[in-house]
Amino acid sequence: MTIGLTLALVAVSLLTGVAYKLFHGRGHRVLGAALVDLAKLKVHKNGDPVTEFGAKATLVLFSTKYCGQCPAVRRALAKLAHRHGSLLFIEADITDRLDLAAHFNITQTPTIFVLNHRGEIRYRVGGTPKTNTIETELAKLGAL
Amino acid sequence: MTSTGHIDPRGPRFGAAITSVLSLIAFVLSLEEARLAYITVVVLGILFAWSIISPGTHPYSLVFKKFVRPSLKPPKELEDPRPPRFAQQVGLSFALLGIVGGLFSPVLVSVAAAFIFLASFLNAYFGLCLGCQMYLVIRRLGIIR
């Protein structure tokens, strides 16, 4: 009895961990054409308010001040945008903007949205994206 | 990077590894030797409370700084201490469930030990901090600010 229950507990924990490793940061396509409203997002880039989407695609990183993995993700996405002119990278700090978190149903940071040229959400990733997931989606939108 | 008050994220994971061993022992004992299990859960509760009240003097933290960190590479990122501290509060609330509930029903000691094991195991070996994940959701619900 003791051994059985203990093994069951360890097995459940192990499976949860493996499932987390498999699915975390994988992302999924967003169906429908949910739009991001830049006027409501109110993000700034280099001191100026952002009013236009990227020519081919826009990456939105939702971060918080206490998010441990956000700086690394920010660097990776900024590098991508730096290399590709038709791609815009913006970041929305939701530490004090829980209304945004509720509106987009964000439950963890980092969360990344891939928007098309019209600002429609095509793809979203919760957590640190797995290698190449973002690149694959951007390639579909012709932004790479 | 400004690192005022920021911590090496491997510190909490190191602590979680020890907690996972202690809580698994507590779980096994709770099925065999209720008194010892109860004492172990009380110890876990004290350790959780300690890390909330004075993280700098916590024994895990001292061992990590003195013996573990010197043999590791410098951390890639430092981390804000708020989510892990919140996770410790979640741990404490489960320990309290075992401590208070255990007075009435020994099953609750097993339940508390099992949850503490699950959370600390995932944090230590998979880098999944359940309490940290809950932090934004719970703030959204307006339970904490």
PDB file of N, CA, C and O in Angstrom, chain A residues 60-98:
ATOM      1  N   VAL A  60       4.219  40.580 -30.625  1.00  0.00           N
ATOM      2  CA  VAL A  60       3.914  41.261 -29.375  1.00  0.00           C
ATOM      3  C   VAL A  60       4.357  40.366 -28.223  1.00  0.00           C
ATOM      4  O   VAL A  60       3.926  39.216 -28.118  1.00  0.00           O
ATOM      5  N   LEU A  61       5.225  40.904 -27.388  1.00  0.00           N
ATOM      6  CA  LEU A  61       5.658  40.176 -26.194  1.00  0.00           C
ATOM      7  C   LEU A  61       4.952  40.777 -24.984  1.00  0.00           C
ATOM      8  O   LEU A  61       5.075  41.968 -24.717  1.00  0.00           O
ATOM      9  N   PHE A  62       4.179  39.963 -24.283  1.00  0.00           N
ATOM     10  CA  PHE A  62       3.580  40.393 -23.023  1.00  0.00           C
ATOM     11  C   PHE A  62       4.506  39.952 -21.904  1.00  0.00           C
ATOM     12  O   PHE A  62       4.800  38.767 -21.753  1.00  0.00           O
ATOM     13  N   SER A  63       4.963  40.918 -21.140  1.00  0.00           N
ATOM     14  CA  SER A  63       5.921  40.610 -20.081  1.00  0.00           C
ATOM     15  C   SER A  63       5.453  41.229 -18.767  1.00  0.00           C
ATOM     16  O   SER A  63       4.492  41.999 -18.735  1.00  0.00           O
ATOM     17  N   THR A  64       6.125  40.863 -17.705  1.00  0.00           N
ATOM     18  CA  THR A  64       5.905  41.511 -16.421  1.00  0.00           C
ATOM     19  C   THR A  64       7.271  41.827 -15.841  1.00  0.00           C
ATOM     20  O   THR A  64       8.269  41.247 -16.258  1.00  0.00           O
ATOM     21  N   LYS A  65       7.301  42.701 -14.863  1.00  0.00           N
ATOM     22  CA  LYS A  65       8.585  43.078 -14.274  1.00  0.00           C
ATOM     23  C   LYS A  65       9.204  41.896 -13.542  1.00  0.00           C
ATOM     24  O   LYS A  65      10.409  41.797 -13.416  1.00  0.00           O
ATOM     25  N   TYR A  66       8.362  41.007 -13.042  1.00  0.00           N
ATOM     26  CA  TYR A  66       8.888  39.902 -12.236  1.00  0.00           C
ATOM     27  C   TYR A  66       9.099  38.624 -13.048  1.00  0.00           C
ATOM     28  O   TYR A  66       9.375  37.569 -12.509  1.00  0.00           O
ATOM     29  N   CYS A  67       8.944  38.730 -14.373  1.00  0.00           N
ATOM     30  CA  CYS A  67       9.040  37.542 -15.222  1.00  0.00           C
ATOM     31  C   CYS A  67      10.504  37.177 -15.444  1.00  0.00           C
ATOM     32  O   CYS A  67      11.290  37.983 -15.935  1.00  0.00           O
ATOM     33  N   GLY A  68      10.877  35.961 -15.071  1.00  0.00           N
ATOM     34  CA  GLY A  68      12.278  35.555 -15.121  1.00  0.00           C
ATOM     35  C   GLY A  68      12.791  35.275 -16.523  1.00  0.00           C
ATOM     36  O   GLY A  68      13.956  35.523 -16.828  1.00  0.00           O
ATOM     37  N   GLN A  69      11.923  34.740 -17.382  1.00  0.00           N
ATOM     38  CA  GLN A  69      12.386  34.332 -18.701  1.00  0.00           C
ATOM     39  C   GLN A  69      12.197  35.422 -19.751  1.00  0.00           C
ATOM     40  O   GLN A  69      12.654  35.270 -20.883  1.00  0.00           O
ATOM     41  N   CYS A  70      11.523  36.511 -19.395  1.00  0.00           N
ATOM     42  CA  CYS A  70      11.214  37.541 -20.388  1.00  0.00           C
ATOM     43  C   CYS A  70      12.453  38.202 -21.008  1.00  0.00           C
ATOM     44  O   CYS A  70      12.478  38.420 -22.218  1.00  0.00           O
ATOM     45  N   PRO A  71      13.493  38.547 -20.218  1.00  0.00           N
ATOM     46  CA  PRO A  71      14.626  39.231 -20.843  1.00  0.00           C
ATOM     47  C   PRO A  71      15.259  38.424 -21.981  1.00  0.00           C
ATOM     48  O   PRO A  71      15.586  38.991 -23.025  1.00  0.00           O
ATOM     49  N   ALA A  72      15.401  37.118 -21.802  1.00  0.00           N
ATOM     50  CA  ALA A  72      16.011  36.287 -22.842  1.00  0.00           C
ATOM     51  C   ALA A  72      15.124  36.252 -24.088  1.00  0.00           C
ATOM     52  O   ALA A  72      15.612  36.348 -25.218  1.00  0.00           O
ATOM     53  N   VAL A  73      13.801  36.135 -23.877  1.00  0.00           N
ATOM     54  CA  VAL A  73      12.869  36.113 -25.006  1.00  0.00           C
ATOM     55  C   VAL A  73      12.883  37.462 -25.718  1.00  0.00           C
ATOM     56  O   VAL A  73      12.895  37.537 -26.950  1.00  0.00           O
ATOM     57  N   ARG A  74      12.919  38.539 -24.937  1.00  0.00           N
ATOM     58  CA  ARG A  74      12.968  39.890 -25.518  1.00  0.00           C
ATOM     59  C   ARG A  74      14.182  40.036 -26.431  1.00  0.00           C
ATOM     60  O   ARG A  74      14.061  40.515 -27.564  1.00  0.00           O
ATOM     61  N   ARG A  75      15.335  39.591 -25.953  1.00  0.00           N
ATOM     62  CA  ARG A  75      16.555  39.715 -26.758  1.00  0.00           C
ATOM     63  C   ARG A  75      16.422  38.940 -28.067  1.00  0.00           C
ATOM     64  O   ARG A  75      16.772  39.448 -29.128  1.00  0.00           O
ATOM     65  N   ALA A  76      15.884  37.716 -27.986  1.00  0.00           N
ATOM     66  CA  ALA A  76      15.765  36.872 -29.178  1.00  0.00           C
ATOM     67  C   ALA A  76      14.827  37.513 -30.199  1.00  0.00           C
ATOM     68  O   ALA A  76      15.121  37.553 -31.402  1.00  0.00           O
ATOM     69  N   LEU A  77      13.680  38.029 -29.732  1.00  0.00           N
ATOM     70  CA  LEU A  77      12.697  38.597 -30.657  1.00  0.00           C
ATOM     71  C   LEU A  77      13.199  39.911 -31.250  1.00  0.00           C
ATOM     72  O   LEU A  77      13.009  40.193 -32.433  1.00  0.00           O
ATOM     73  N   ALA A  78      13.866  40.703 -30.403  1.00  0.00           N
ATOM     74  CA  ALA A  78      14.393  41.985 -30.898  1.00  0.00           C
ATOM     75  C   ALA A  78      15.429  41.742 -31.989  1.00  0.00           C
ATOM     76  O   ALA A  78      15.491  42.469 -32.985  1.00  0.00           O
ATOM     77  N   LYS A  79      16.218  40.688 -31.814  1.00  0.00           N
ATOM     78  CA  LYS A  79      17.239  40.337 -32.801  1.00  0.00           C
ATOM     79  C   LYS A  79      16.588  39.959 -34.137  1.00  0.00           C
ATOM     80  O   LYS A  79      17.035  40.391 -35.197  1.00  0.00           O
ATOM     81  N   LEU A  80      15.522  39.176 -34.053  1.00  0.00           N
ATOM     82  CA  LEU A  80      14.780  38.791 -35.257  1.00  0.00           C
ATOM     83  C   LEU A  80      14.278  40.025 -36.002  1.00  0.00           C
ATOM     84  O   LEU A  80      14.436  40.153 -37.225  1.00  0.00           O
ATOM     85  N   ALA A  81      13.646  40.938 -35.248  1.00  0.00           N
ATOM     86  CA  ALA A  81      13.064  42.123 -35.862  1.00  0.00           C
ATOM     87  C   ALA A  81      14.150  43.019 -36.447  1.00  0.00           C
ATOM     88  O   ALA A  81      13.953  43.681 -37.466  1.00  0.00           O
ATOM     89  N   HIS A  82      15.304  43.017 -35.782  1.00  0.00           N
ATOM     90  CA  HIS A  82      16.412  43.841 -36.252  1.00  0.00           C
ATOM     91  C   HIS A  82      16.895  43.362 -37.616  1.00  0.00           C
ATOM     92  O   HIS A  82      17.293  44.144 -38.467  1.00  0.00           O
ATOM     93  N   ARG A  83      16.837  42.035 -37.811  1.00  0.00           N
ATOM     94  CA  ARG A  83      17.326  41.439 -39.045  1.00  0.00           C
ATOM     95  C   ARG A  83      16.330  41.542 -40.190  1.00  0.00           C
ATOM     96  O   ARG A  83      16.705  41.473 -41.344  1.00  0.00           O
ATOM     97  N   HIS A  84      15.038  41.646 -39.849  1.00  0.00           N
ATOM     98  CA  HIS A  84      14.016  41.625 -40.894  1.00  0.00           C
ATOM     99  C   HIS A  84      13.178  42.899 -40.833  1.00  0.00           C
ATOM    100  O   HIS A  84      12.432  43.112 -39.871  1.00  0.00           O
ATOM    101  N   GLY A  85      13.308  43.702 -41.858  1.00  0.00           N
ATOM    102  CA  GLY A  85      12.714  45.038 -41.859  1.00  0.00           C
ATOM    103  C   GLY A  85      11.193  45.047 -41.854  1.00  0.00           C
ATOM    104  O   GLY A  85      10.582  45.975 -41.323  1.00  0.00           O
ATOM    105  N   SER A  86      10.562  43.998 -42.392  1.00  0.00           N
ATOM    106  CA  SER A  86       9.102  44.003 -42.488  1.00  0.00           C
ATOM    107  C   SER A  86       8.447  43.482 -41.209  1.00  0.00           C
ATOM    108  O   SER A  86       7.240  43.328 -41.139  1.00  0.00           O
ATOM    109  N   LEU A  87       9.300  43.223 -40.223  1.00  0.00           N
ATOM    110  CA  LEU A  87       8.812  42.676 -38.961  1.00  0.00           C
ATOM    111  C   LEU A  87       8.953  43.717 -37.861  1.00  0.00           C
ATOM    112  O   LEU A  87      10.012  44.319 -37.699  1.00  0.00           O
ATOM    113  N   LEU A  88       7.859  43.935 -37.129  1.00  0.00           N
ATOM    114  CA  LEU A  88       7.900  44.879 -36.012  1.00  0.00           C
ATOM    115  C   LEU A  88       7.820  44.088 -34.711  1.00  0.00           C
ATOM    116  O   LEU A  88       7.023  43.155 -34.590  1.00  0.00           O
ATOM    117  N   PHE A  89       8.654  44.462 -33.752  1.00  0.00           N
ATOM    118  CA  PHE A  89       8.602  43.816 -32.441  1.00  0.00           C
ATOM    119  C   PHE A  89       8.192  44.845 -31.399  1.00  0.00           C
ATOM    120  O   PHE A  89       8.809  45.898 -31.279  1.00  0.00           O
ATOM    121  N   ILE A  90       7.122  44.564 -30.673  1.00  0.00           N
ATOM    122  CA  ILE A  90       6.710  45.463 -29.587  1.00  0.00           C
ATOM    123  C   ILE A  90       6.515  44.657 -28.312  1.00  0.00           C
ATOM    124  O   ILE A  90       6.316  43.449 -28.348  1.00  0.00           O
ATOM    125  N   GLU A  91       6.598  45.373 -27.188  1.00  0.00           N
ATOM    126  CA  GLU A  91       6.472  44.700 -25.903  1.00  0.00           C
ATOM    127  C   GLU A  91       5.458  45.436 -25.047  1.00  0.00           C
ATOM    128  O   GLU A  91       5.474  46.663 -24.977  1.00  0.00           O
ATOM    129  N   ALA A  92       4.562  44.688 -24.440  1.00  0.00           N
ATOM    130  CA  ALA A  92       3.583  45.284 -23.538  1.00  0.00           C
ATOM    131  C   ALA A  92       3.837  44.744 -22.132  1.00  0.00           C
ATOM    132  O   ALA A  92       3.740  43.543 -21.893  1.00  0.00           O
ATOM    133  N   ASP A  93       4.208  45.642 -21.229  1.00  0.00           N
ATOM    134  CA  ASP A  93       4.421  45.253 -19.835  1.00  0.00           C
ATOM    135  C   ASP A  93       3.060  45.253 -19.125  1.00  0.00           C
ATOM    136  O   ASP A  93       2.421  46.293 -18.996  1.00  0.00           O
ATOM    137  N   ILE A  94       2.627  44.079 -18.696  1.00  0.00           N
ATOM    138  CA  ILE A  94       1.289  43.991 -18.107  1.00  0.00           C
ATOM    139  C   ILE A  94       1.327  43.915 -16.577  1.00  0.00           C
ATOM    140  O   ILE A  94       0.329  43.605 -15.944  1.00  0.00           O
ATOM    141  N   THR A  95       2.501  44.247 -16.001  1.00  0.00           N
ATOM    142  CA  THR A  95       2.601  44.211 -14.540  1.00  0.00           C
ATOM    143  C   THR A  95       1.455  44.992 -13.893  1.00  0.00           C
ATOM    144  O   THR A  95       0.817  44.507 -12.954  1.00  0.00           O
ATOM    145  N   ASP A  96       1.217  46.199 -14.390  1.00  0.00           N
ATOM    146  CA  ASP A  96       0.160  47.026 -13.808  1.00  0.00           C
ATOM    147  C   ASP A  96      -1.013  47.176 -14.763  1.00  0.00           C
ATOM    148  O   ASP A  96      -1.816  48.101 -14.621  1.00  0.00           O
ATOM    149  N   ARG A  97      -1.083  46.309 -15.770  1.00  0.00           N
ATOM    150  CA  ARG A  97      -2.180  46.411 -16.733  1.00  0.00           C
ATOM    151  C   ARG A  97      -2.900  45.070 -16.826  1.00  0.00           C
ATOM    152  O   ARG A  97      -2.926  44.417 -17.853  1.00  0.00           O
ATOM    153  N   LEU A  98      -3.466  44.724 -15.685  1.00  0.00           N
ATOM    154  CA  LEU A  98      -4.134  43.426 -15.607  1.00  0.00           C
ATOM    155  C   LEU A  98      -5.372  43.374 -16.501  1.00  0.00           C
ATOM    156  O   LEU A  98      -5.844  42.307 -16.860  1.00  0.00           O
TER     157      LEU A  98
END
